[in-house]
Amino acid sequence: MTATYRVQGDIAILTLNNPPVNGLGHATRAGIVNGLNQARDNDAVKAIVMIGDGKGFSGGADIREFNTPKAMQEPWLQTVIHIVEDCSKPVVAAIHGVAMGGGLELALGCHYRVAV
């Protein structure tokens, strides 16, 4: 339950994978930051696509972490969004299904958005 990173050609693909709605729990937020850093440091990568695994992009906060220490651990969602916004390579949110709450905020923080 995190975000996975892979490179296809010159595109880095960050896949949110936290079923059932790709909630933005601590491990997923950290996975996004790690993936963005890997893509930034790889000269062969020209752009980054962020997509949700399964039925949707992201349903927002991971309610399983409410009232736990993980909910307050960095990177917070705002930190993740700032890192996305400040990325020197274009970040594209590939939105399908839901993009609610923090998931919508994350998508809006990307440089570009495409939706189906």
Backbone as a ProteinNet text record, in pm:
[ID]
protein_1_A
[PRIMARY]
MTATYRVQGDIAILTLNNPPVNGLGHATRAGIVNGLNQARDNDAVKAIVMIGDGKGFSGGADIREFNTPKAMQEPWLQTVIHIVEDCSKPVVAAIHGVAMGGGLELALGCHYRVAV
[TERTIARY]
83.8	0	87.8	116.2	205.1	191.9	295.8	304.8	423.9	402.2	509.9	567	693.7	766.9	821.4	801.6	864.6	888.5	979	1009.6	974.8	903.7	870	917.2	1022.1	1082.3	1142	1098.1	1148.9	1043.5	943.6	836.1	841.7	843.5	831.5	683.5	642.6	503.1	494.7	423.2	397	254.6	239.3	106.6	68	-41.6	-94.5	-160.8	-120.3	-170.4	-199.9	-316	-359.3	-509.7	-546	-687.2	-763.1	-891.2	-974.4	-986.5	-947.2	-969.1	-839.4	-725.3	-596.1	-587.1	-623.3	-615.3	-472.4	-462.1	-329.9	-275.5	-254.3	-193.3	-45.1	17.8	158.3	248.4	233	319.8	300.4	178.6	152.1	212.9	195.6	255.4	407.2	468.1	613.7	655.4	575.7	605.8	601.4	507	498.8	624.3	663.6	783.8	907	920.3	1035.9	1037.6	922.5	913.9	948	897.7	929.2	1078.7	1140.2	1284.6	1363	1320.6	1387.8	1376.8	1259.2	1237.7	1319.6	1322.4	1398.6	1546.9	1598.1	1740.4	1782.3	1685.3	1714	1710.1	1827	1834.1	1759.4	1737.3	1665.5	1515.1	1464.3	1321.7	1292	1193.6	1154.9	1025.3	939.7	811.4	765.1	666.8	615.5	463.5	410.5	266.2	228.3	128.6	77.8	-61.6	-82.5	-209.3	-247.9	-376.3	-423.8	-443.5	-408.6	-432.9	-579.1	-636.3	-773	-876.5	-981.7	-1100.2	-1093.8	-991.3	-990.2	-853.7	-843.2	-718.6	-690.1	-772.3	-756.5	-882.2	-924.6	-1040.1	-1003.2	-875.9	-834.7	-769.4	-795	-730.6	-759.9	-665.6	-682.8	-746.2	-876	-948.1	-898.2	-825.6	-770.8	-662.2	-609.8	-504.1	-554.5	-683.7	-738.3	-707.7	-670.6	-641	-526.8	-431.7	-311.2	-190.3	-74.2	45.7	80.6	48.5	81.3	11.9	-105.6	-180.3	-104.9	-20.3	50.8	198.5	242.5	383.5	409.9	523.1	568	604.1	581.6	531.6	379.3	331.6	188.4	147.1	20	-29.1	15.3	11	54.2	200.8	282.7	424.3	437.6	362.6	366.5	326.9	220	171.8	276.5	341.4	447.9	562.5	598.3	705.6	663.8	538.1	487.5	494.2	444.1	441.6	581.5	677.7	814.5	900.1	845.2	922.3	967.6	1092.9	1149.1	1104.2	1041.9	990.1	838.1	772.2	626.5	565.4	466.7	394.2	250.2	204	70.1	-12.9	-129.6	-223.4	-312.2	-309.5	-396.8	-515	-626	-739.7	-845	-883.6	-996.7	-1073.1	-1201.9	-1281.1	-1280.4	-1261.6	-1271.3	-1139.4	-1152.5	-1043.7	-1111	-1120.6	-1197.8	-1107.3	-1148.2	-1076.8	-931	-844.3	-700.4	-652.6	-724.6	-690	-708	-814.5	-836	-729.6	-697.3	-591.6	-459.3	-426.6	-303.8	-306.5	-418.4	-430.9	-416.2	-474.1	-464	-322.6	-243.5	-104.2	-14.3	-60.3	17.9	16.4	116.6	126.1	17.8	-21.8	-124.6	-214.8	-338.5	-434.3	-503.9	-518.2	-601.2	-699.4	-822.7	-924.1	-1007.6	-1052.7	-1149.3	-1267.1
-118	0	123.7	171.5	285.8	345.1	405.4	452.3	381.2	324.2	253.3	340.5	318.8	398.1	305.1	344.5	273.2	373.1	337.3	423.3	347.1	414.1	358	459.9	423.2	518.8	633.6	754.6	870.3	928.9	846.6	888.5	807.4	876.1	808.6	796.9	681	657.8	628.4	715.3	696.9	646	525.3	465.7	461.5	530.1	526.6	390.8	318.4	182.8	161.8	211.5	196.3	167.5	40.3	4.7	35.9	59.9	47.1	175.1	290.9	416.1	496.1	429.9	497.7	615.3	586.7	687.1	735.7	861.5	925	910.8	785.9	756.8	790.7	777.5	815.4	742.6	611.1	534.7	580.5	613	659.6	797.5	886.7	1021.3	1011.2	928.1	909.8	846.6	752.5	689.8	789.2	882	986.1	1071.7	1115.5	1199.4	1123.7	996.7	917.5	903.4	874.7	861.3	990.9	1102.4	1231.7	1260.4	1227.2	1248.1	1159.5	1033.9	944.1	998.7	1043.5	1096.4	1223.2	1309	1434.1	1406.9	1305.4	1275.8	1191.5	1143.5	1060.4	1148.3	1174.6	1262	1207.4	1075.9	1015.8	1042.8	1076	1102.6	1246.6	1261.1	1394.4	1444.4	1353.2	1391.1	1280.7	1314.4	1221.6	1214.4	1092.2	1071.9	1008.8	1068	1013.3	957.8	832	764.7	677.9	656.3	567.6	427.1	329.1	189.3	157.6	68.6	26.5	120.3	145.7	214.1	366.4	425.4	571.1	628.1	759	830.1	829.3	898.7	897.6	952.2	883.6	926.9	1021.7	1062	1157.6	1090.3	1145.1	1098.6	950.9	885.2	746	744.9	715.5	725.1	624.7	522.3	424.7	486.8	602.1	666.7	783.9	813.9	921.7	892.9	996.4	986.5	890.9	877.2	798.2	888.2	851.4	932.4	946.3	845.1	851.4	967.8	1003.9	1113.4	1245.4	1258.4	1384.7	1379	1269.4	1255.5	1315.5	1381	1428.3	1308.6	1315.7	1433.2	1443.3	1560.7	1588.6	1608.7	1606.3	1624.9	1759.6	1863.8	1995.7	1993.8	1922.5	1909.6	1837	1729.1	1653.3	1743.4	1819	1906.8	2013.1	2068.8	2167.2	2104.7	1981.2	1912.4	1888.2	1849.8	1831.8	1963.8	2069.9	2201.4	2250.3	2222.2	2271	2179.7	2066.6	1971.7	2038.2	2018.1	2079.1	2008.7	1893.1	1818.1	1821.8	1825.3	1831.1	1706.7	1730.5	1622.6	1626.3	1513.3	1502.7	1409	1456.1	1369.3	1302.8	1170.8	1093.8	1048.1	1117.8	1099.4	1010.6	907.8	823.9	793.5	776.1	749.6	870.3	846.6	954.9	1028.9	1158.2	1243.8	1336.2	1288.3	1359	1409.2	1516.2	1568.8	1591.8	1529.3	1542.6	1488.3	1391.4	1339.9	1446.7	1526.1	1637.3	1744	1772.8	1870	1827	1698.2	1645.6	1662.7	1629.2	1644	1790.7	1880.9	2023.3	2076.1	2010.4	2049.1	2007.6	1912.7	1869.9	1980.3	1980.7	2084.5	2070.1	1947.4	1918.4	1808.2	1805.6	1702.7	1652.9	1522.8	1462.5	1371.7	1365	1287.2	1208.5	1092.3	1012.6	984.4
0	0	0	-121.5	-132.9	-271.9	-317.1	-455.1	-518	-635.2	-703.1	-814.2	-842.5	-941.1	-1048.3	-1172.1	-1282.5	-1394.6	-1483	-1597.3	-1724.1	-1812.4	-1942.7	-2046.5	-2119.9	-2213.2	-2134.4	-2165.3	-2091	-1996.5	-1961.5	-1871.7	-1742.9	-1629.8	-1500.1	-1468.7	-1420.3	-1386.1	-1236.9	-1166	-1023.4	-1010	-957.6	-944.3	-797.3	-764.8	-628.3	-610.1	-505.3	-485.2	-337.6	-297.3	-158.8	-160	-186.3	-196.9	-67.9	-75.5	-194.7	-277.9	-224.7	-299.6	-319	-304.3	-314.9	-219.1	-93.2	11.6	29.5	66.6	78.5	220	258.9	388.4	386.6	502.2	516.3	416.9	403.4	312.6	168	131.1	-5	-26.7	69	57.4	46.5	130.1	125.5	-7.3	-57.3	-185.4	-300.5	-296	-398.9	-396.2	-278.4	-265.5	-313.4	-273.4	-317.2	-469.1	-528	-672.9	-745	-693.9	-754.9	-747.6	-634.7	-620.5	-717.2	-732.6	-827.5	-969.6	-1006.3	-1141.3	-1162.9	-1063.2	-1072.6	-1093	-1025.6	-1030.1	-1150.6	-1228.3	-1343.9	-1468.9	-1527	-1644.1	-1764.6	-1769.5	-1882	-1875.2	-1757.3	-1739.8	-1779.5	-1868.1	-1916.9	-1854.8	-1807.7	-1748.2	-1654.1	-1571.7	-1471.3	-1486.1	-1486.7	-1487.3	-1353.5	-1287.9	-1162.3	-1190	-1156.4	-1185	-1066.6	-1049.4	-944.5	-997.8	-916.6	-953.1	-924	-998.7	-971.8	-1030.4	-952.1	-1003.5	-999.8	-941.8	-933.3	-904.6	-922	-896	-746.3	-667.8	-522.4	-456.1	-353.8	-275.5	-163.1	-153.4	-50.5	68.7	185	308.1	333.6	395.9	435.3	573.8	578.3	705.4	808.7	764.2	859.6	947.4	904.4	982	1066.3	1059.9	1142.4	1289.1	1364	1507	1538.7	1444.9	1470.6	1445.6	1498	1473.5	1325.1	1243.5	1100.8	1031.2	1078.6	1016.1	1025.3	1124.8	1146.7	1108.4	1049.5	1012.7	875.5	864.1	733.7	648	519.6	450.1	459.4	498.8	497.6	353.5	328.7	192.9	136.6	217.9	169.7	127.5	199.7	163.9	30.6	12.9	-112.2	-228.8	-211.6	-318.3	-352.1	-252.8	-279	-357.8	-324.9	-397.6	-542.5	-563	-699.8	-775.5	-714.3	-779.9	-814.2	-727.3	-745.7	-832.7	-877	-956.8	-1086.9	-1121.5	-1242.5	-1369.9	-1356.5	-1471.9	-1465.6	-1580.1	-1576.9	-1513.1	-1427.2	-1360.8	-1411.1	-1464.4	-1521.2	-1433.7	-1389.3	-1318.2	-1421.2	-1427.3	-1515.5	-1430.5	-1442.8	-1352.8	-1417.9	-1346.3	-1384.6	-1257.3	-1269.9	-1150.1	-1059.1	-931.1	-833.3	-814.2	-789.8	-741.3	-640.5	-516.5	-414.1	-302.6	-239.6	-124.3	-154.6	-75.2	-94.2	-227.4	-283.9	-416.5	-522.7	-510.1	-602.1	-580.4	-454.7	-426	-488.4	-476.7	-536.2	-687.4	-750.8	-895.2	-936.4	-860	-891.7	-873.2	-787	-767.5	-882.6	-963.5	-1080.1	-1185.2	-1270.5	-1373.7	-1479.1	-1506.9	-1606.2	-1553.3	-1605.6	-1567.6	-1693.3	-1703.9	-1808.9	-1737.1	-1788.3	-1719.4	-1818.8	-1772.7	-1849.4	-1759.7
[MASK]
++++++++++++++++++++++++++++++++++++++++++++++++++++++++++++++++++++++++++++++++++++++++++++++++++++++++++++++++++++

